[in-house]
mmCIF file of C-alpha atoms in Angstrom:
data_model
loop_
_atom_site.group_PDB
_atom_site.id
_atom_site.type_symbol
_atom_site.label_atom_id
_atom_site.label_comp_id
_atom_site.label_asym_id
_atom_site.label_seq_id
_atom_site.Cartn_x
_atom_site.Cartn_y
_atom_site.Cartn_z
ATOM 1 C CA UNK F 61 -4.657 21.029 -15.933
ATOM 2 C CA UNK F 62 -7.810 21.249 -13.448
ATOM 3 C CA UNK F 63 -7.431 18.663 -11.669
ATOM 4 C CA UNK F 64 -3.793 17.058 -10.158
ATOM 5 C CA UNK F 65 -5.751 13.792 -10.857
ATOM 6 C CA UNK F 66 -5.051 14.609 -14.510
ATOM 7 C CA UNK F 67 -1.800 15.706 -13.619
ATOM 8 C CA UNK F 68 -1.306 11.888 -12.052
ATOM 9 C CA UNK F 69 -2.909 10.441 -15.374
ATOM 10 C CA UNK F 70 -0.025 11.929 -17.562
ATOM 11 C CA UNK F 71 2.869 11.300 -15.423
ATOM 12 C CA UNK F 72 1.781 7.713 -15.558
ATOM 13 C CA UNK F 73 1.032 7.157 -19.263
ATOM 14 C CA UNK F 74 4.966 8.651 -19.811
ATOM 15 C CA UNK F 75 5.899 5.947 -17.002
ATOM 16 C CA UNK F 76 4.314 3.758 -19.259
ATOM 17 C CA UNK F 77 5.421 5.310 -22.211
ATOM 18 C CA UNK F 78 9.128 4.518 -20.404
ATOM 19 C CA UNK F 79 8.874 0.918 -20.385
ATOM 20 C CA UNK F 80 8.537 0.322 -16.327
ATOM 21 C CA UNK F 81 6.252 -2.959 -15.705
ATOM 22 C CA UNK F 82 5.544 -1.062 -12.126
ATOM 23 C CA UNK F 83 4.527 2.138 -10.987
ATOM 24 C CA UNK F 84 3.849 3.861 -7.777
ATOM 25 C CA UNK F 85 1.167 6.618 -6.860
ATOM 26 C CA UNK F 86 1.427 7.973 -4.030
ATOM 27 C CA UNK F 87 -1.321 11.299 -2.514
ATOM 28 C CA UNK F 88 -0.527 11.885 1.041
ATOM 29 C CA UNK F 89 -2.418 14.945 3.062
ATOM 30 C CA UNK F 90 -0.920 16.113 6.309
ATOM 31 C CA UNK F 91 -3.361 18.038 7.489
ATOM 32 C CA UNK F 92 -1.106 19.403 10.212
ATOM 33 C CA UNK F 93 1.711 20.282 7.888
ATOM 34 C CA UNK F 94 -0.462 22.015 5.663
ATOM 35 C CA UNK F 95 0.646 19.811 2.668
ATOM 36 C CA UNK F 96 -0.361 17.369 0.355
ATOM 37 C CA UNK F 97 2.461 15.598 -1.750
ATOM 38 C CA UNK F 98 1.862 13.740 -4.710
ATOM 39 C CA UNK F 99 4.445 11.296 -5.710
ATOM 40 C CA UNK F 100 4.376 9.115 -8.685
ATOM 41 C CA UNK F 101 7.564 6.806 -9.337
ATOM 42 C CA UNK F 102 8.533 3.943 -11.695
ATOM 43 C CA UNK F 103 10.799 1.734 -12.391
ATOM 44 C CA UNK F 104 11.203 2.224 -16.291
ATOM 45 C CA UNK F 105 14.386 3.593 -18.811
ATOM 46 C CA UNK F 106 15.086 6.083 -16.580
ATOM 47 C CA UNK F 107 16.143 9.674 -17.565
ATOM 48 C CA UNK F 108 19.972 11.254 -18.519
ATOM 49 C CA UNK F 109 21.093 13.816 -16.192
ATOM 50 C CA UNK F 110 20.430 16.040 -19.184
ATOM 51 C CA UNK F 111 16.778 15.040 -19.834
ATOM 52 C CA UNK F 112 15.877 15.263 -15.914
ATOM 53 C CA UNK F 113 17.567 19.224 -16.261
ATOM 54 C CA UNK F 114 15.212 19.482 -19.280
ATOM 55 C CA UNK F 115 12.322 17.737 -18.828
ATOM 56 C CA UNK F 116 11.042 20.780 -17.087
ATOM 57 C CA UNK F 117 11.122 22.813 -20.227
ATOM 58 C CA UNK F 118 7.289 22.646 -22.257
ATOM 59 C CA UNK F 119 9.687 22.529 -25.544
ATOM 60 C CA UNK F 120 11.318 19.702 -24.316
ATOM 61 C CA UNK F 121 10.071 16.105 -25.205
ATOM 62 C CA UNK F 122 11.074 12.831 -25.761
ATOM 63 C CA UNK F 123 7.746 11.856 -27.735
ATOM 64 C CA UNK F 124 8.160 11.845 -31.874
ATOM 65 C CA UNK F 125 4.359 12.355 -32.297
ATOM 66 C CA UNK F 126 4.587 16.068 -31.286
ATOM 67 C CA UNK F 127 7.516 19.010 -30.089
ATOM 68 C CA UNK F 128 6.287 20.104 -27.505
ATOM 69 C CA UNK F 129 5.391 18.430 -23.647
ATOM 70 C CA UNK F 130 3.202 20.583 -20.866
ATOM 71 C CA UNK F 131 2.421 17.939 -18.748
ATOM 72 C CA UNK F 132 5.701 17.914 -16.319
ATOM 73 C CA UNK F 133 6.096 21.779 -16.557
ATOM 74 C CA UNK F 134 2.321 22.620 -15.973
ATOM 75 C CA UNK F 135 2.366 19.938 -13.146
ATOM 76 C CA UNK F 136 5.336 22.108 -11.663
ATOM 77 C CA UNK F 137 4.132 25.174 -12.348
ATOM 78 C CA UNK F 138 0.909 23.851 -10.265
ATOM 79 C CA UNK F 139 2.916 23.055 -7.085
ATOM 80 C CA UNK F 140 5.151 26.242 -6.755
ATOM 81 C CA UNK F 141 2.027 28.577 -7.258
ATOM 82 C CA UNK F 142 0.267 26.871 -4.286
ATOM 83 C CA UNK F 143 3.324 27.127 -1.887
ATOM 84 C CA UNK F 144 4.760 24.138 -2.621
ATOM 85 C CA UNK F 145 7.880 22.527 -4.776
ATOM 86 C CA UNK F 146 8.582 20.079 -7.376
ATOM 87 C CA UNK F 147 11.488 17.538 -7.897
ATOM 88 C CA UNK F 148 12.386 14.707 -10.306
ATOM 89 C CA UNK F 149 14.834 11.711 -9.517
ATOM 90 C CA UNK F 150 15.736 9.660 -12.076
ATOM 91 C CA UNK F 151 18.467 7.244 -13.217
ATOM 92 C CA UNK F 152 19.031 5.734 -16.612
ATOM 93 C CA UNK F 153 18.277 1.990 -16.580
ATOM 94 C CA UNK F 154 16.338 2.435 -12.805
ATOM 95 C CA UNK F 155 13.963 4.873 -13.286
ATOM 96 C CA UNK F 156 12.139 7.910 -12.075
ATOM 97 C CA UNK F 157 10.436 9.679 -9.635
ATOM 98 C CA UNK F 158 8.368 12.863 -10.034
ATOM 99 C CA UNK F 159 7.676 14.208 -6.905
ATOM 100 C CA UNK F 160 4.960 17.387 -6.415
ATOM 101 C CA UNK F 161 3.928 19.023 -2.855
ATOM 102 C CA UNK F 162 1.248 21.489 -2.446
ATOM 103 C CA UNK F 163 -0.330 23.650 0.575
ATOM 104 C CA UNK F 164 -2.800 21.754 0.894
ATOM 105 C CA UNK F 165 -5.407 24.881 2.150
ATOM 106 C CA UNK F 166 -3.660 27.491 -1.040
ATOM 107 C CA UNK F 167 -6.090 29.157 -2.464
ATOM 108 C CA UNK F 168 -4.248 28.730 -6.020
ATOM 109 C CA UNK F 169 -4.024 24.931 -5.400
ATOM 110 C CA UNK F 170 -5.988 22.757 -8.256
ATOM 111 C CA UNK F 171 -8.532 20.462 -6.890
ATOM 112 C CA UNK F 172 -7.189 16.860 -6.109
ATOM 113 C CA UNK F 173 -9.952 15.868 -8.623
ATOM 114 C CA UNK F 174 -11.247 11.761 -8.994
ATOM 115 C CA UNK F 175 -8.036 9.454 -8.707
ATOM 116 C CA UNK F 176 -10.045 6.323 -8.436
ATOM 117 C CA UNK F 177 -10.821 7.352 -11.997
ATOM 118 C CA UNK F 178 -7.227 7.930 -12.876
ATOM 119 C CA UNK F 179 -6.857 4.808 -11.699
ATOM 120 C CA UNK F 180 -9.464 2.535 -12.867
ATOM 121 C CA UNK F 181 -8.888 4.557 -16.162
ATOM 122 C CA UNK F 182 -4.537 3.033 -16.129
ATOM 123 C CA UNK F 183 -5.129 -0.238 -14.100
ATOM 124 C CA UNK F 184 -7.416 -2.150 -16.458
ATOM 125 C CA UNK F 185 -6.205 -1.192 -19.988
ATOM 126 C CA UNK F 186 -2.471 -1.616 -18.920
ATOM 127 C CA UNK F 187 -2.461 -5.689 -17.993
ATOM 128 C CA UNK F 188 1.272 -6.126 -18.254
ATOM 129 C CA UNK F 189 2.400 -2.978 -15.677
ATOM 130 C CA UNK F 190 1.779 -3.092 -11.800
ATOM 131 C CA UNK F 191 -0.007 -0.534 -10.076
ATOM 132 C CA UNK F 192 1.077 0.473 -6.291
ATOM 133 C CA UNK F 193 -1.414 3.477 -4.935
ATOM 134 C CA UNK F 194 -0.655 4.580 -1.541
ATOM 135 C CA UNK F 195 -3.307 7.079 -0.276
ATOM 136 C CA UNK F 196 -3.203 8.384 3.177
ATOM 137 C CA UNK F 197 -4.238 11.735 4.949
ATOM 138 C CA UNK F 198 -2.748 12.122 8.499
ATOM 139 C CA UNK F 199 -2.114 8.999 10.384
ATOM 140 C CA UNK F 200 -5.394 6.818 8.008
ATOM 141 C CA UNK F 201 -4.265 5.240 4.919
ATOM 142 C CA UNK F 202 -5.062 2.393 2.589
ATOM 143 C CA UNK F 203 -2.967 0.741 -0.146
ATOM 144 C CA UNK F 204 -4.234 -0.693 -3.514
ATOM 145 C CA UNK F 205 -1.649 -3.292 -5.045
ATOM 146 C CA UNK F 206 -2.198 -4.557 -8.289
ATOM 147 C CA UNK F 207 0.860 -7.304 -7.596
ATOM 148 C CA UNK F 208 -1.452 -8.831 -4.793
ATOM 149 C CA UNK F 209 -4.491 -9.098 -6.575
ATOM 150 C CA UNK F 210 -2.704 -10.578 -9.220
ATOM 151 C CA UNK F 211 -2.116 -13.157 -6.433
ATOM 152 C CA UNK F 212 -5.330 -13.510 -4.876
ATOM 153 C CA UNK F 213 -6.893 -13.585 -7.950
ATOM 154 C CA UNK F 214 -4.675 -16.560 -9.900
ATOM 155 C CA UNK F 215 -3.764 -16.481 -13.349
ATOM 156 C CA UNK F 216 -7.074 -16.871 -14.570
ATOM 157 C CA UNK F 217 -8.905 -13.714 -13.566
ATOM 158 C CA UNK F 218 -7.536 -10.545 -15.708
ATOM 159 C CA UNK F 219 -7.678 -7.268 -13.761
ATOM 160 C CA UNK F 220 -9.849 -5.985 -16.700
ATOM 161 C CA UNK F 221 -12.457 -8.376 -15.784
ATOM 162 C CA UNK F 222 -15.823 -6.816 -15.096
ATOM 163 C CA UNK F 223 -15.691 -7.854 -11.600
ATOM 164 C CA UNK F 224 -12.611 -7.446 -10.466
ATOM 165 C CA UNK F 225 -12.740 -3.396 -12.068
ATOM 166 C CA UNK F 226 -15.718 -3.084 -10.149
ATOM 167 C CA UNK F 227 -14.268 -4.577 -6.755
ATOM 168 C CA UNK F 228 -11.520 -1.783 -7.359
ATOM 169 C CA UNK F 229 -13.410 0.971 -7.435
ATOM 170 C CA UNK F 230 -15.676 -0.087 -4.621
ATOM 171 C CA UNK F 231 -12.594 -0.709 -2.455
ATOM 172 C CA UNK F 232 -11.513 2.350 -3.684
ATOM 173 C CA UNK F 233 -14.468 4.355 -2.740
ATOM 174 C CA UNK F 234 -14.754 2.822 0.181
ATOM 175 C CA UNK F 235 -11.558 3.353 1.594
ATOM 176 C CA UNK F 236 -11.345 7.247 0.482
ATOM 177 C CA UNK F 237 -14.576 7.448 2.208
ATOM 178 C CA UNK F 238 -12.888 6.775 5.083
ATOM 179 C CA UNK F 239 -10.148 8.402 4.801
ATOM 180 C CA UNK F 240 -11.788 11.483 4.357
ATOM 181 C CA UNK F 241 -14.393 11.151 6.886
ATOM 182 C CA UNK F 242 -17.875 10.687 3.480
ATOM 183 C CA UNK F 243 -19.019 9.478 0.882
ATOM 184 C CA UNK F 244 -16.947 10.217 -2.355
ATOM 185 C CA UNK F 245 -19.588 9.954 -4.480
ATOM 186 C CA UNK F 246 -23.085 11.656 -3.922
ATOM 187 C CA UNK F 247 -25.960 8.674 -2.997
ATOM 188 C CA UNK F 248 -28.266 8.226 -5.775
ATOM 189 C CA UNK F 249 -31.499 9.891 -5.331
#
């Protein structure tokens, strides 16, 4: 894939795909360290001991649609050619954890790419799962928690709602403006 932002996108559709009613995101740059890590975790069915060994393998997948799955393996394949390493943690029942980090100046490392898309793209079509993004880059982060807007918000007010989609990605934009010192979106002209 491109863009780790894609890579994101698939790791949470098979969270979703698992069952888990939350998931966490988590893109953290330590500018110091020379690293980015990109952590995306879930409580659904969880993985065998087995699967987690497999999972790994592109002709390995748990989907009856299709034989073959490149998501995990080209998302590992992304962090070990950019000087970094990949893990997966999972339990049956519990869930998993898929956990990529990346030198963050490599010149073979994909472009972080739009995760308020990612997001806005999971977080409005998937009402019944909880979101958790963590986003932070050296000692500046922000968090965006689906479970407290659900309680700010009431009953009444969906997160698909017009308005509440577009306070996300303003608060989104906002804060990863911040974070990163601009704008992440050109001004209109």
């Amino acid at each position: 894939m491109r863009e780790l932002s894609l890579n994101i996108l698939d790791i949470a559709q098979n969270s979703i795909k698992a069952g888990a009613d939350l998931i966490g995101i988590d893109v953290m740059e330590d500018t110091a360290g020379d690293l980015l890590t990109i952590r995306i975790s879930d409580n659904g069915c969880g993985m065998s001991e087995e699967q987690v060994k497999q999972v790994v393998n592109p002709f390995f997948t748990t989907r009856k649609t299709r034989r073959v799955g490149f998501g995990v393996p080209f998302f590992k394949m992304a962090a070990e050619m950019a000087g970094g390493d990949f893990s997966i943690a999972s339990a049956l029942h519990k869930g998993t954890a898929v956990t990529a980090r990346f030198q963050l100046s490599h010149i073979d490392r994909p472009p972080l790419g739009d995760v308020n898309a990612t997001l806005l793209s999971l977080i409005p079509f998937h009402p019944a799962i909880d979101f958790v993004y963590t986003r932070a880059r050296d000692d500046v982060s922000f968090v965006l928690d689906t479970r407290e807007m659900r309680r700010i918000l009431g009953p009444d007010i969906p997160l698909s709602a017009p308005e509440t989609v577009e306070w996300m990605r303003e608060f989104l934009e906002e804060n990863e403006g911040e974070l990163t010192g601009g704008p992440t979106k050109p001004a209109a002209p």
